[in-house]
Amino acid sequence: MINQDQLILQFQQKDVKAYEKLYNMYCDSISGVVNNIVKNDDVTQEITQDVFIKAWNNAESYSAKKGRFFTWILNIARNAAIDYTRSKKFKQSKQNLNSDFFVDILETSSSLDSTTNTIGLKKFVTNLGEKCKSVIELIYFKGFTQKEASEELNMPIGTIKTRNRTCIGELRSMLGV
Amino acid sequence: MNIKDYIASGILELYVAGSLSEKENEEVYNTIQENPELLAEVESIEKAIVQLTAATKKDASYSFSSIKNQLKVNEPKVISITKPKTNWSQYIGWVAAIILGSTLILSVLQNNKLKEQIATEKQQLESKIDSASTNLAAAEKLIEIFRDKDIITIPLAGQKVSPTSYAKVYWDKKTNSIYLDAKGLPEPPKGKVYQVWSLKLSPLTPTSLGTLDTFTADTNKIFTIENANQSEAFGITLEPAGGSASPTLEQLYTLGAVSS
């Protein structure tokens, strides 16, 4: 397997092939996060594409010191999606929304695509404790800082950290990673 | 630092989520650099999150080709793709250049034409001003003469042949000259001229002061004539071209006596 640091370096030097590999690694994840925020298929596709074009155009601004490449692009995606929810267009279509949490999307998802873990994930989130659901929702899907999550859930930061660690631990053991 | 405790704190999960501050991010980064075993933990967490979030996507995966064309690259291939576009704009450029060029030539030609026209008009205007100032000078000279208190004014009234005719003589005895204003006379027929006479009344002795040969050509119809005679009256007759030795009284147009 190619070293990811190398791939990112090539991407920063505007290597399209390297970027295609990174894109394939994270595209589904990014579109999932965007979908969880905007809850509109067409808009999700549009924003996801914009996110990857934006990341390409701002490639030089990424620095490993600031965090993971995935985290960087995840931030771009959440910001783009949240920007959209503040737009007029979104407010007009808001009545069509029916689900709030990633859990709902997963549970109501009818797509049985090639991702072998989708069915397992569905089962997993169904059995996931409410506290895990809300922590994961805020920290990973909504992009809350630990402080914001602590205020939102009325929990000390330390508790957020350890609870989140436990929830992700369950997820990892389920996925075997 | 105890690595196990560090991992157990849950900071790496938040690091992947992007929930830490910029300062904390850099601290985690440095810690990972110092403890390579942490990297495996981070990658594992990331893998779990990527899979979880990917499961919440609605559609099938969006293919890379949908954004590939929108990525700005410095590859020569891209240039060849956009080449027809360049050619087209080049073509437009040439057309624009030709239009611009011909417009320029046309406007230069038109400009020259206008310049010539202006030059001609300027010349005409100059000559008009020239003649106007000459006329003005002449008119001023006339006014000066008419206002001179030593000048005698003799009106010449129309006679039987032409009752509506009239003329005026301004006689400057100092310079022995008369200024004849003949504006009130009709155009003389072809082959005829007006002849001006100085008259002594008793006995009636006419002395010719000359013919008004330039009558038709003269626009202000004022004629300066030498007159050293002791005139008692002035008359104008119509005579055959060249004038006559004595006036043809049947053709006496105007006549006026000098008031003594």
Tab-separated table of C-alpha atoms in Angstrom:
chain	number	residue	atom	x	y	z
A	1	MET	CA	0.000	0.000	0.000
A	2	ILE	CA	1.243	3.433	-0.937
A	3	ASN	CA	2.161	5.644	1.943
A	4	GLN	CA	-0.649	8.162	2.439
A	5	ASP	CA	1.777	10.969	3.246
A	6	GLN	CA	3.283	10.478	-0.195
A	7	LEU	CA	-0.132	10.502	-1.823
A	8	ILE	CA	-0.992	13.769	-0.107
A	9	LEU	CA	2.314	15.274	-1.187
A	10	GLN	CA	1.583	14.313	-4.805
A	11	PHE	CA	-1.904	15.769	-4.485
A	12	GLN	CA	-0.411	19.028	-3.264
A	13	GLN	CA	1.762	18.999	-6.384
A	14	LYS	CA	-1.468	18.759	-8.433
A	15	ASP	CA	-1.163	15.107	-9.346
A	16	VAL	CA	-4.641	14.136	-10.563
A	17	LYS	CA	-4.019	10.383	-10.226
A	18	ALA	CA	-2.964	10.721	-6.616
A	19	TYR	CA	-6.021	12.861	-5.972
A	20	GLU	CA	-8.268	10.256	-7.562
A	21	LYS	CA	-7.011	7.716	-5.006
A	22	LEU	CA	-7.689	10.078	-2.119
A	23	TYR	CA	-11.078	10.901	-3.602
A	24	ASN	CA	-12.049	7.233	-3.759
A	25	MET	CA	-10.986	6.773	-0.148
A	26	TYR	CA	-13.116	9.590	1.216
A	27	CYS	CA	-15.832	10.481	-1.282
A	28	ASP	CA	-18.514	8.235	0.243
A	29	SER	CA	-17.715	9.394	3.743
A	30	ILE	CA	-17.865	13.060	2.737
A	31	SER	CA	-21.135	12.647	0.852
A	32	GLY	CA	-22.535	10.804	3.884
A	33	VAL	CA	-21.672	13.674	6.198
A	34	VAL	CA	-23.066	16.238	3.734
A	35	ASN	CA	-26.233	14.188	3.270
A	36	ASN	CA	-26.707	14.004	7.025
A	37	ILE	CA	-26.690	17.807	7.176
A	38	VAL	CA	-28.582	18.871	4.034
A	39	LYS	CA	-30.770	15.767	3.558
A	40	ASN	CA	-31.273	16.302	-0.142
A	41	ASP	CA	-29.792	13.962	-2.738
A	42	ASP	CA	-29.182	16.525	-5.493
A	43	VAL	CA	-27.762	19.097	-3.138
A	44	THR	CA	-25.567	16.457	-1.489
A	45	GLN	CA	-24.000	15.559	-4.814
A	46	GLU	CA	-23.463	19.197	-5.731
A	47	ILE	CA	-21.865	20.084	-2.409
A	48	THR	CA	-19.707	16.930	-2.332
A	49	GLN	CA	-18.307	17.758	-5.763
A	50	ASP	CA	-17.723	21.367	-4.732
A	51	VAL	CA	-15.879	20.173	-1.639
A	52	PHE	CA	-13.429	18.093	-3.628
A	53	ILE	CA	-12.886	20.859	-6.176
A	54	LYS	CA	-12.327	23.348	-3.372
A	55	ALA	CA	-9.853	20.997	-1.678
A	56	TRP	CA	-7.986	20.663	-4.978
A	57	ASN	CA	-7.856	24.411	-5.486
A	58	ASN	CA	-6.655	24.975	-1.929
A	59	ALA	CA	-4.304	21.980	-1.834
A	60	GLU	CA	-1.336	24.070	-0.731
A	61	SER	CA	-3.201	25.277	2.358
A	62	TYR	CA	-3.276	21.794	3.859
A	63	SER	CA	-0.611	21.038	6.438
A	64	ALA	CA	-0.200	17.769	8.359
A	65	LYS	CA	0.588	19.825	11.465
A	66	LYS	CA	-2.982	21.075	11.515
A	67	GLY	CA	-4.457	17.575	11.423
A	68	ARG	CA	-5.308	14.561	9.309
A	69	PHE	CA	-6.030	14.983	5.611
A	70	PHE	CA	-9.394	13.296	6.181
A	71	THR	CA	-10.151	15.730	8.991
A	72	TRP	CA	-9.218	18.660	6.764
A	73	ILE	CA	-11.576	17.635	3.980
A	74	LEU	CA	-14.246	16.661	6.537
A	75	ASN	CA	-14.115	20.223	7.858
A	76	ILE	CA	-14.462	21.702	4.373
A	77	ALA	CA	-17.480	19.456	3.789
A	78	ARG	CA	-19.236	20.276	7.047
A	79	ASN	CA	-18.682	23.986	6.553
A	80	ALA	CA	-20.018	23.851	2.986
A	81	ALA	CA	-23.076	21.870	4.083
A	82	ILE	CA	-23.777	24.123	7.065
A	83	ASP	CA	-23.365	27.191	4.815
A	84	TYR	CA	-26.021	25.706	2.586
A	85	THR	CA	-28.434	25.152	5.487
A	86	ARG	CA	-28.163	28.864	6.215
A	87	SER	CA	-29.108	29.760	2.647
A	88	LYS	CA	-32.568	30.796	1.464
A	89	LYS	CA	-32.751	27.815	-0.827
A	90	PHE	CA	-32.446	25.408	2.073
A	91	LYS	CA	-34.977	27.184	4.260
A	92	GLN	CA	-37.533	26.945	1.469
A	93	SER	CA	-37.092	23.195	1.153
A	94	LYS	CA	-36.905	22.538	4.880
A	95	GLN	CA	-40.424	21.126	5.134
A	96	ASN	CA	-39.261	18.063	3.251
A	97	LEU	CA	-36.895	17.046	5.999
A	98	ASN	CA	-37.841	14.002	7.943
A	99	SER	CA	-34.792	12.742	9.781
A	100	ASP	CA	-32.387	14.440	12.084
A	101	PHE	CA	-29.721	11.935	13.008
A	102	PHE	CA	-27.266	9.833	11.092
A	103	VAL	CA	-28.869	6.952	12.926
A	104	ASP	CA	-32.220	7.602	11.241
A	105	ILE	CA	-30.574	7.805	7.854
A	106	LEU	CA	-28.783	4.528	8.466
A	107	GLU	CA	-31.874	2.806	9.814
A	108	THR	CA	-34.124	3.954	6.974
A	109	SER	CA	-31.467	3.418	4.330
A	110	SER	CA	-32.683	0.976	1.703
A	111	SER	CA	-29.442	0.959	-0.246
A	112	LEU	CA	-27.611	-2.335	-0.037
A	113	ASP	CA	-24.532	-1.385	-1.913
A	114	SER	CA	-21.187	-3.102	-2.144
A	115	THR	CA	-20.040	-1.850	1.252
A	116	THR	CA	-20.139	-5.096	3.148
A	117	ASN	CA	-20.401	-3.358	6.459
A	118	THR	CA	-23.567	-1.399	5.720
A	119	ILE	CA	-25.854	-4.119	7.068
A	120	GLY	CA	-23.606	-4.591	10.085
A	121	LEU	CA	-23.544	-0.813	10.694
A	122	LYS	CA	-27.318	-0.670	10.497
A	123	LYS	CA	-27.593	-3.311	13.142
A	124	PHE	CA	-24.876	-1.635	15.155
A	125	VAL	CA	-26.475	1.808	15.313
A	126	THR	CA	-29.863	0.301	16.087
A	127	ASN	CA	-28.364	-1.196	19.204
A	128	LEU	CA	-26.211	1.825	19.992
A	129	GLY	CA	-26.983	3.626	23.237
A	130	GLU	CA	-28.666	7.023	22.979
A	131	LYS	CA	-25.658	8.752	24.524
A	132	CYS	CA	-23.339	7.280	21.931
A	133	LYS	CA	-25.697	8.302	19.149
A	134	SER	CA	-25.788	11.954	20.172
A	135	VAL	CA	-22.034	12.191	20.854
A	136	ILE	CA	-21.142	10.680	17.480
A	137	GLU	CA	-23.740	12.855	15.771
A	138	LEU	CA	-22.332	16.072	17.216
A	139	ILE	CA	-18.614	15.271	17.108
A	140	TYR	CA	-18.337	13.597	13.706
A	141	PHE	CA	-21.348	14.649	11.668
A	142	LYS	CA	-22.008	18.156	12.933
A	143	GLY	CA	-18.405	19.139	13.639
A	144	PHE	CA	-18.922	20.373	17.171
A	145	THR	CA	-15.785	21.139	19.169
A	146	GLN	CA	-15.396	19.195	22.415
A	147	LYS	CA	-16.383	22.347	24.287
A	148	GLU	CA	-19.520	22.893	22.193
A	149	ALA	CA	-20.481	19.222	22.566
A	150	SER	CA	-19.949	19.466	26.300
A	151	GLU	CA	-22.301	22.440	26.496
A	152	GLU	CA	-24.874	20.880	24.174
A	153	LEU	CA	-24.993	17.588	26.059
A	154	ASN	CA	-24.454	19.162	29.472
A	155	MET	CA	-21.435	16.938	30.196
A	156	PRO	CA	-17.899	17.780	31.313
A	157	ILE	CA	-15.308	17.744	28.523
A	158	GLY	CA	-13.521	14.811	30.106
A	159	THR	CA	-16.728	12.749	30.045
A	160	ILE	CA	-17.333	13.629	26.389
A	161	LYS	CA	-13.832	12.452	25.556
A	162	THR	CA	-14.052	9.114	27.339
A	163	ARG	CA	-17.633	8.421	26.308
A	164	ASN	CA	-16.770	9.119	22.707
A	165	ARG	CA	-13.757	6.846	23.041
A	166	THR	CA	-15.951	4.051	24.320
A	167	CYS	CA	-18.540	4.517	21.523
A	168	ILE	CA	-15.894	4.530	18.806
A	169	GLY	CA	-14.296	1.516	20.480
A	170	GLU	CA	-17.564	-0.398	20.065
A	171	LEU	CA	-17.766	0.685	16.463
A	172	ARG	CA	-14.197	-0.423	15.816
A	173	SER	CA	-14.648	-3.825	17.305
A	174	MET	CA	-17.818	-4.300	15.269
A	175	LEU	CA	-15.976	-3.265	12.101
A	176	GLY	CA	-12.817	-5.121	13.125
A	177	VAL	CA	-10.517	-2.116	12.707
B	1	MET	CA	4.172	10.132	28.887
B	2	ASN	CA	2.189	6.958	29.224
B	3	ILE	CA	1.001	6.063	25.718
B	4	LYS	CA	-1.805	3.849	26.977
B	5	ASP	CA	-3.210	6.647	29.116
B	6	TYR	CA	-2.872	9.068	26.258
B	7	ILE	CA	-4.866	6.760	23.984
B	8	ALA	CA	-7.431	6.059	26.702
B	9	SER	CA	-8.059	9.799	27.197
B	10	GLY	CA	-10.001	9.792	23.935
B	11	ILE	CA	-8.047	12.724	22.502
B	12	LEU	CA	-7.171	10.828	19.316
B	13	GLU	CA	-10.867	10.281	18.501
B	14	LEU	CA	-11.443	13.997	18.834
B	15	TYR	CA	-8.303	14.667	16.808
B	16	VAL	CA	-9.766	12.700	13.874
B	17	ALA	CA	-13.132	14.426	14.296
B	18	GLY	CA	-11.505	17.868	14.107
B	19	SER	CA	-12.962	18.859	17.471
B	20	LEU	CA	-9.691	20.053	18.968
B	21	SER	CA	-8.248	23.526	18.931
B	22	GLU	CA	-5.426	24.418	16.556
B	23	LYS	CA	-2.936	24.298	19.421
B	24	GLU	CA	-4.161	20.868	20.590
B	25	ASN	CA	-3.988	19.586	17.011
B	26	GLU	CA	-0.349	20.559	16.784
B	27	GLU	CA	0.386	18.958	20.146
B	28	VAL	CA	-1.215	15.677	19.024
B	29	TYR	CA	0.703	15.861	15.743
B	30	ASN	CA	4.000	16.269	17.602
B	31	THR	CA	3.138	13.462	20.002
B	32	ILE	CA	2.427	11.140	17.076
B	33	GLN	CA	5.779	12.098	15.491
B	34	GLU	CA	7.512	11.154	18.744
B	35	ASN	CA	5.483	7.962	19.282
B	36	PRO	CA	4.928	6.249	15.921
B	37	GLU	CA	2.724	3.577	17.518
B	38	LEU	CA	0.052	6.255	17.956
B	39	LEU	CA	-0.268	6.590	14.200
B	40	ALA	CA	-1.733	3.076	13.881
B	41	GLU	CA	-4.332	3.969	16.503
B	42	VAL	CA	-5.238	7.184	14.676
B	43	GLU	CA	-5.501	5.396	11.343
B	44	SER	CA	-7.720	2.769	12.865
B	45	ILE	CA	-10.045	5.376	14.370
B	46	GLU	CA	-10.143	7.193	11.046
B	47	LYS	CA	-10.997	3.993	9.195
B	48	ALA	CA	-13.957	3.376	11.522
B	49	ILE	CA	-15.245	6.916	11.109
B	50	VAL	CA	-14.850	6.826	7.325
B	51	GLN	CA	-16.905	3.646	7.174
B	52	LEU	CA	-19.582	4.921	9.519
B	53	THR	CA	-20.039	8.199	7.694
B	54	ALA	CA	-19.904	6.503	4.300
B	55	ALA	CA	-22.841	4.328	5.366
B	56	THR	CA	-25.048	7.425	5.649
B	57	LYS	CA	-24.665	8.426	2.005
B	58	LYS	CA	-27.860	8.236	-0.036
B	59	ASP	CA	-26.814	7.641	-3.613
B	60	ALA	CA	-24.320	5.385	-5.241
B	61	SER	CA	-20.784	6.743	-5.098
B	62	TYR	CA	-20.073	9.813	-7.172
B	63	SER	CA	-17.401	8.979	-9.689
B	64	PHE	CA	-14.196	10.958	-9.816
B	65	SER	CA	-14.790	11.734	-13.514
B	66	SER	CA	-17.637	14.061	-12.496
B	67	ILE	CA	-15.128	16.505	-11.010
B	68	LYS	CA	-12.010	15.593	-12.997
B	69	ASN	CA	-12.750	18.098	-15.757
B	70	GLN	CA	-13.150	20.872	-13.250
B	71	LEU	CA	-9.735	20.411	-11.684
B	72	LYS	CA	-7.254	22.969	-12.925
B	73	VAL	CA	-4.115	21.165	-14.007
B	74	ASN	CA	-0.963	22.326	-15.764
B	75	GLU	CA	-0.830	19.299	-18.035
B	76	PRO	CA	-0.157	19.804	-21.764
B	77	LYS	CA	-3.111	17.494	-22.533
B	78	VAL	CA	-5.512	20.013	-21.130
B	79	ILE	CA	-4.118	22.666	-23.445
B	80	SER	CA	-4.791	20.452	-26.463
B	81	ILE	CA	-8.381	19.958	-25.333
B	82	THR	CA	-8.970	23.684	-25.157
B	83	LYS	CA	-7.123	24.321	-28.415
B	84	PRO	CA	-10.175	24.683	-30.673
B	85	LYS	CA	-11.424	27.298	-28.276
B	86	THR	CA	-8.151	29.189	-28.586
B	87	ASN	CA	-8.321	29.008	-32.376
B	88	TRP	CA	-11.790	30.367	-32.361
B	89	SER	CA	-10.861	33.280	-30.154
B	90	GLN	CA	-7.848	33.846	-32.397
B	91	TYR	CA	-10.169	33.933	-35.388
B	92	ILE	CA	-12.387	36.441	-33.600
B	93	GLY	CA	-9.275	38.390	-32.785
B	94	TRP	CA	-8.296	38.602	-36.450
B	95	VAL	CA	-11.780	39.634	-37.500
B	96	ALA	CA	-11.777	42.271	-34.801
B	97	ALA	CA	-8.336	43.454	-35.951
B	98	ILE	CA	-9.483	43.720	-39.579
B	99	ILE	CA	-12.632	45.591	-38.599
B	100	LEU	CA	-10.626	47.863	-36.359
B	101	GLY	CA	-8.002	48.415	-39.063
B	102	SER	CA	-10.478	49.237	-41.805
B	103	THR	CA	-12.429	51.479	-39.482
B	104	LEU	CA	-9.201	53.269	-38.688
B	105	ILE	CA	-8.320	53.755	-42.375
B	106	LEU	CA	-11.839	54.935	-43.142
B	107	SER	CA	-11.779	57.423	-40.314
B	108	VAL	CA	-8.363	58.705	-41.399
B	109	LEU	CA	-9.684	59.235	-44.936
B	110	GLN	CA	-12.795	60.917	-43.630
B	111	ASN	CA	-10.686	63.024	-41.324
B	112	ASN	CA	-8.541	64.229	-44.225
B	113	LYS	CA	-11.623	65.050	-46.252
B	114	LEU	CA	-13.064	67.017	-43.393
B	115	LYS	CA	-9.770	68.815	-42.886
B	116	GLU	CA	-9.776	69.879	-46.562
B	117	GLN	CA	-13.364	71.020	-46.253
B	118	ILE	CA	-12.510	73.016	-43.169
B	119	ALA	CA	-9.516	74.592	-44.914
B	120	THR	CA	-11.713	75.695	-47.819
B	121	GLU	CA	-14.369	77.036	-45.525
B	122	LYS	CA	-11.723	78.810	-43.520
B	123	GLN	CA	-10.369	80.447	-46.667
B	124	GLN	CA	-13.839	81.544	-47.730
B	125	LEU	CA	-14.510	82.916	-44.305
B	126	GLU	CA	-11.213	84.767	-44.280
B	127	SER	CA	-11.937	86.432	-47.604
B	128	LYS	CA	-15.432	87.310	-46.387
B	129	ILE	CA	-14.012	88.886	-43.251
B	130	ASP	CA	-11.433	90.620	-45.418
B	131	SER	CA	-14.011	92.130	-47.740
B	132	ALA	CA	-16.297	92.926	-44.820
B	133	SER	CA	-13.563	94.883	-43.125
B	134	THR	CA	-12.788	96.627	-46.421
B	135	ASN	CA	-16.480	97.464	-46.803
B	136	LEU	CA	-16.582	98.619	-43.241
B	137	ALA	CA	-13.608	100.895	-43.811
B	138	ALA	CA	-15.299	102.299	-46.914
B	139	ALA	CA	-18.568	102.800	-45.053
B	140	GLU	CA	-16.776	104.503	-42.190
B	141	LYS	CA	-15.056	106.797	-44.656
B	142	LEU	CA	-18.440	107.652	-46.185
B	143	ILE	CA	-19.996	108.403	-42.818
B	144	GLU	CA	-17.033	110.625	-42.055
B	145	ILE	CA	-17.609	112.496	-45.292
B	146	PHE	CA	-21.348	112.867	-44.765
B	147	ARG	CA	-20.819	114.241	-41.299
B	148	ASP	CA	-18.317	116.860	-42.422
B	149	LYS	CA	-19.959	120.244	-41.830
B	150	ASP	CA	-18.312	121.751	-44.893
B	151	ILE	CA	-19.993	119.355	-47.242
B	152	ILE	CA	-23.060	120.567	-49.115
B	153	THR	CA	-25.848	118.096	-49.699
B	154	ILE	CA	-27.845	118.432	-52.930
B	155	PRO	CA	-30.815	116.116	-53.452
B	156	LEU	CA	-31.535	115.320	-57.097
B	157	ALA	CA	-35.232	114.671	-57.766
B	158	GLY	CA	-36.727	112.374	-60.381
B	159	GLN	CA	-37.801	113.995	-63.689
B	160	LYS	CA	-40.428	113.303	-66.353
B	161	VAL	CA	-38.664	110.259	-67.829
B	162	SER	CA	-38.308	108.555	-64.467
B	163	PRO	CA	-40.293	110.294	-61.717
B	164	THR	CA	-39.395	107.695	-59.073
B	165	SER	CA	-35.664	108.155	-59.595
B	166	TYR	CA	-33.596	110.140	-57.184
B	167	ALA	CA	-29.964	110.734	-56.251
B	168	LYS	CA	-27.896	112.763	-53.852
B	169	VAL	CA	-24.732	114.782	-54.328
B	170	TYR	CA	-22.367	115.535	-51.456
B	171	TRP	CA	-20.130	118.350	-52.547
B	172	ASP	CA	-16.834	118.900	-50.782
B	173	LYS	CA	-15.681	122.286	-52.009
B	174	LYS	CA	-12.353	121.995	-50.159
B	175	THR	CA	-11.243	119.011	-52.143
B	176	ASN	CA	-13.208	119.944	-55.279
B	177	SER	CA	-14.929	116.604	-55.367
B	178	ILE	CA	-18.468	115.338	-55.211
B	179	TYR	CA	-19.744	112.061	-53.846
B	180	LEU	CA	-22.712	110.943	-55.856
B	181	ASP	CA	-25.140	108.524	-54.262
B	182	ALA	CA	-26.942	107.002	-57.269
B	183	LYS	CA	-28.741	104.188	-55.466
B	184	GLY	CA	-32.137	105.660	-56.474
B	185	LEU	CA	-31.490	105.225	-60.221
B	186	PRO	CA	-32.704	102.184	-62.194
B	187	GLU	CA	-30.255	99.880	-63.974
B	188	PRO	CA	-29.353	101.505	-67.299
B	189	PRO	CA	-30.477	99.610	-70.414
B	190	LYS	CA	-27.830	97.798	-72.428
B	191	GLY	CA	-25.630	100.121	-74.487
B	192	LYS	CA	-26.549	103.133	-72.353
B	193	VAL	CA	-24.741	104.876	-69.475
B	194	TYR	CA	-25.595	107.554	-66.945
B	195	GLN	CA	-23.748	110.833	-67.448
B	196	VAL	CA	-23.333	113.370	-64.659
B	197	TRP	CA	-23.539	117.074	-65.432
B	198	SER	CA	-22.583	120.216	-63.551
B	199	LEU	CA	-24.942	123.038	-64.538
B	200	LYS	CA	-24.834	126.806	-64.537
B	201	LEU	CA	-28.379	128.104	-64.668
B	202	SER	CA	-28.290	131.489	-66.420
B	203	PRO	CA	-27.513	130.871	-69.071
B	204	LEU	CA	-27.930	127.091	-68.863
B	205	THR	CA	-24.438	125.715	-69.352
B	206	PRO	CA	-23.859	122.024	-68.816
B	207	THR	CA	-20.390	120.689	-68.087
B	208	SER	CA	-19.863	116.921	-68.215
B	209	LEU	CA	-18.455	115.370	-65.040
B	210	GLY	CA	-18.149	111.976	-66.714
B	211	THR	CA	-20.098	108.784	-67.192
B	212	LEU	CA	-20.915	106.166	-64.496
B	213	ASP	CA	-19.350	103.281	-66.429
B	214	THR	CA	-19.142	101.068	-63.354
B	215	PHE	CA	-22.769	101.652	-62.309
B	216	THR	CA	-23.876	98.007	-62.617
B	217	ALA	CA	-20.768	96.560	-61.007
B	218	ASP	CA	-20.673	99.024	-58.109
B	219	THR	CA	-22.626	97.652	-55.189
B	220	ASN	CA	-23.002	100.720	-52.995
B	221	LYS	CA	-23.580	102.997	-56.022
B	222	ILE	CA	-21.522	105.799	-54.538
B	223	PHE	CA	-19.185	107.498	-56.951
B	224	THR	CA	-16.422	109.954	-56.240
B	225	ILE	CA	-16.122	112.552	-59.007
B	226	GLU	CA	-13.768	115.551	-59.490
B	227	ASN	CA	-15.641	118.830	-59.685
B	228	ALA	CA	-13.817	122.146	-59.790
B	229	ASN	CA	-16.800	123.976	-61.328
B	230	GLN	CA	-18.895	126.682	-59.673
B	231	SER	CA	-21.897	124.404	-60.031
B	232	GLU	CA	-25.408	125.772	-59.468
B	233	ALA	CA	-27.143	122.476	-60.151
B	234	PHE	CA	-26.398	118.800	-60.888
B	235	GLY	CA	-28.191	116.541	-63.351
B	236	ILE	CA	-27.965	112.960	-64.526
B	237	THR	CA	-28.960	111.917	-68.056
B	238	LEU	CA	-29.019	108.573	-69.806
B	239	GLU	CA	-26.661	108.673	-72.779
B	240	PRO	CA	-25.325	106.196	-75.334
B	241	ALA	CA	-22.273	104.229	-74.131
B	242	GLY	CA	-19.222	106.500	-74.108
B	243	GLY	CA	-21.246	109.557	-73.177
B	244	SER	CA	-22.293	112.684	-75.086
B	245	ALA	CA	-20.824	116.170	-75.553
B	246	SER	CA	-24.087	117.766	-74.411
B	247	PRO	CA	-26.875	116.273	-72.332
B	248	THR	CA	-29.895	114.652	-73.972
B	249	LEU	CA	-32.511	116.575	-72.019
B	250	GLU	CA	-35.322	114.150	-72.986
B	251	GLN	CA	-33.387	111.565	-71.004
B	252	LEU	CA	-32.874	113.685	-67.887
B	253	TYR	CA	-33.421	111.289	-64.983
B	254	THR	CA	-32.672	113.457	-61.974
B	255	LEU	CA	-31.993	117.098	-61.336
B	256	GLY	CA	-31.247	119.199	-58.261
B	257	ALA	CA	-30.154	122.820	-57.669
B	258	VAL	CA	-27.514	123.844	-55.170
B	259	SER	CA	-29.197	126.005	-52.544
B	260	SER	CA	-27.295	129.195	-52.114
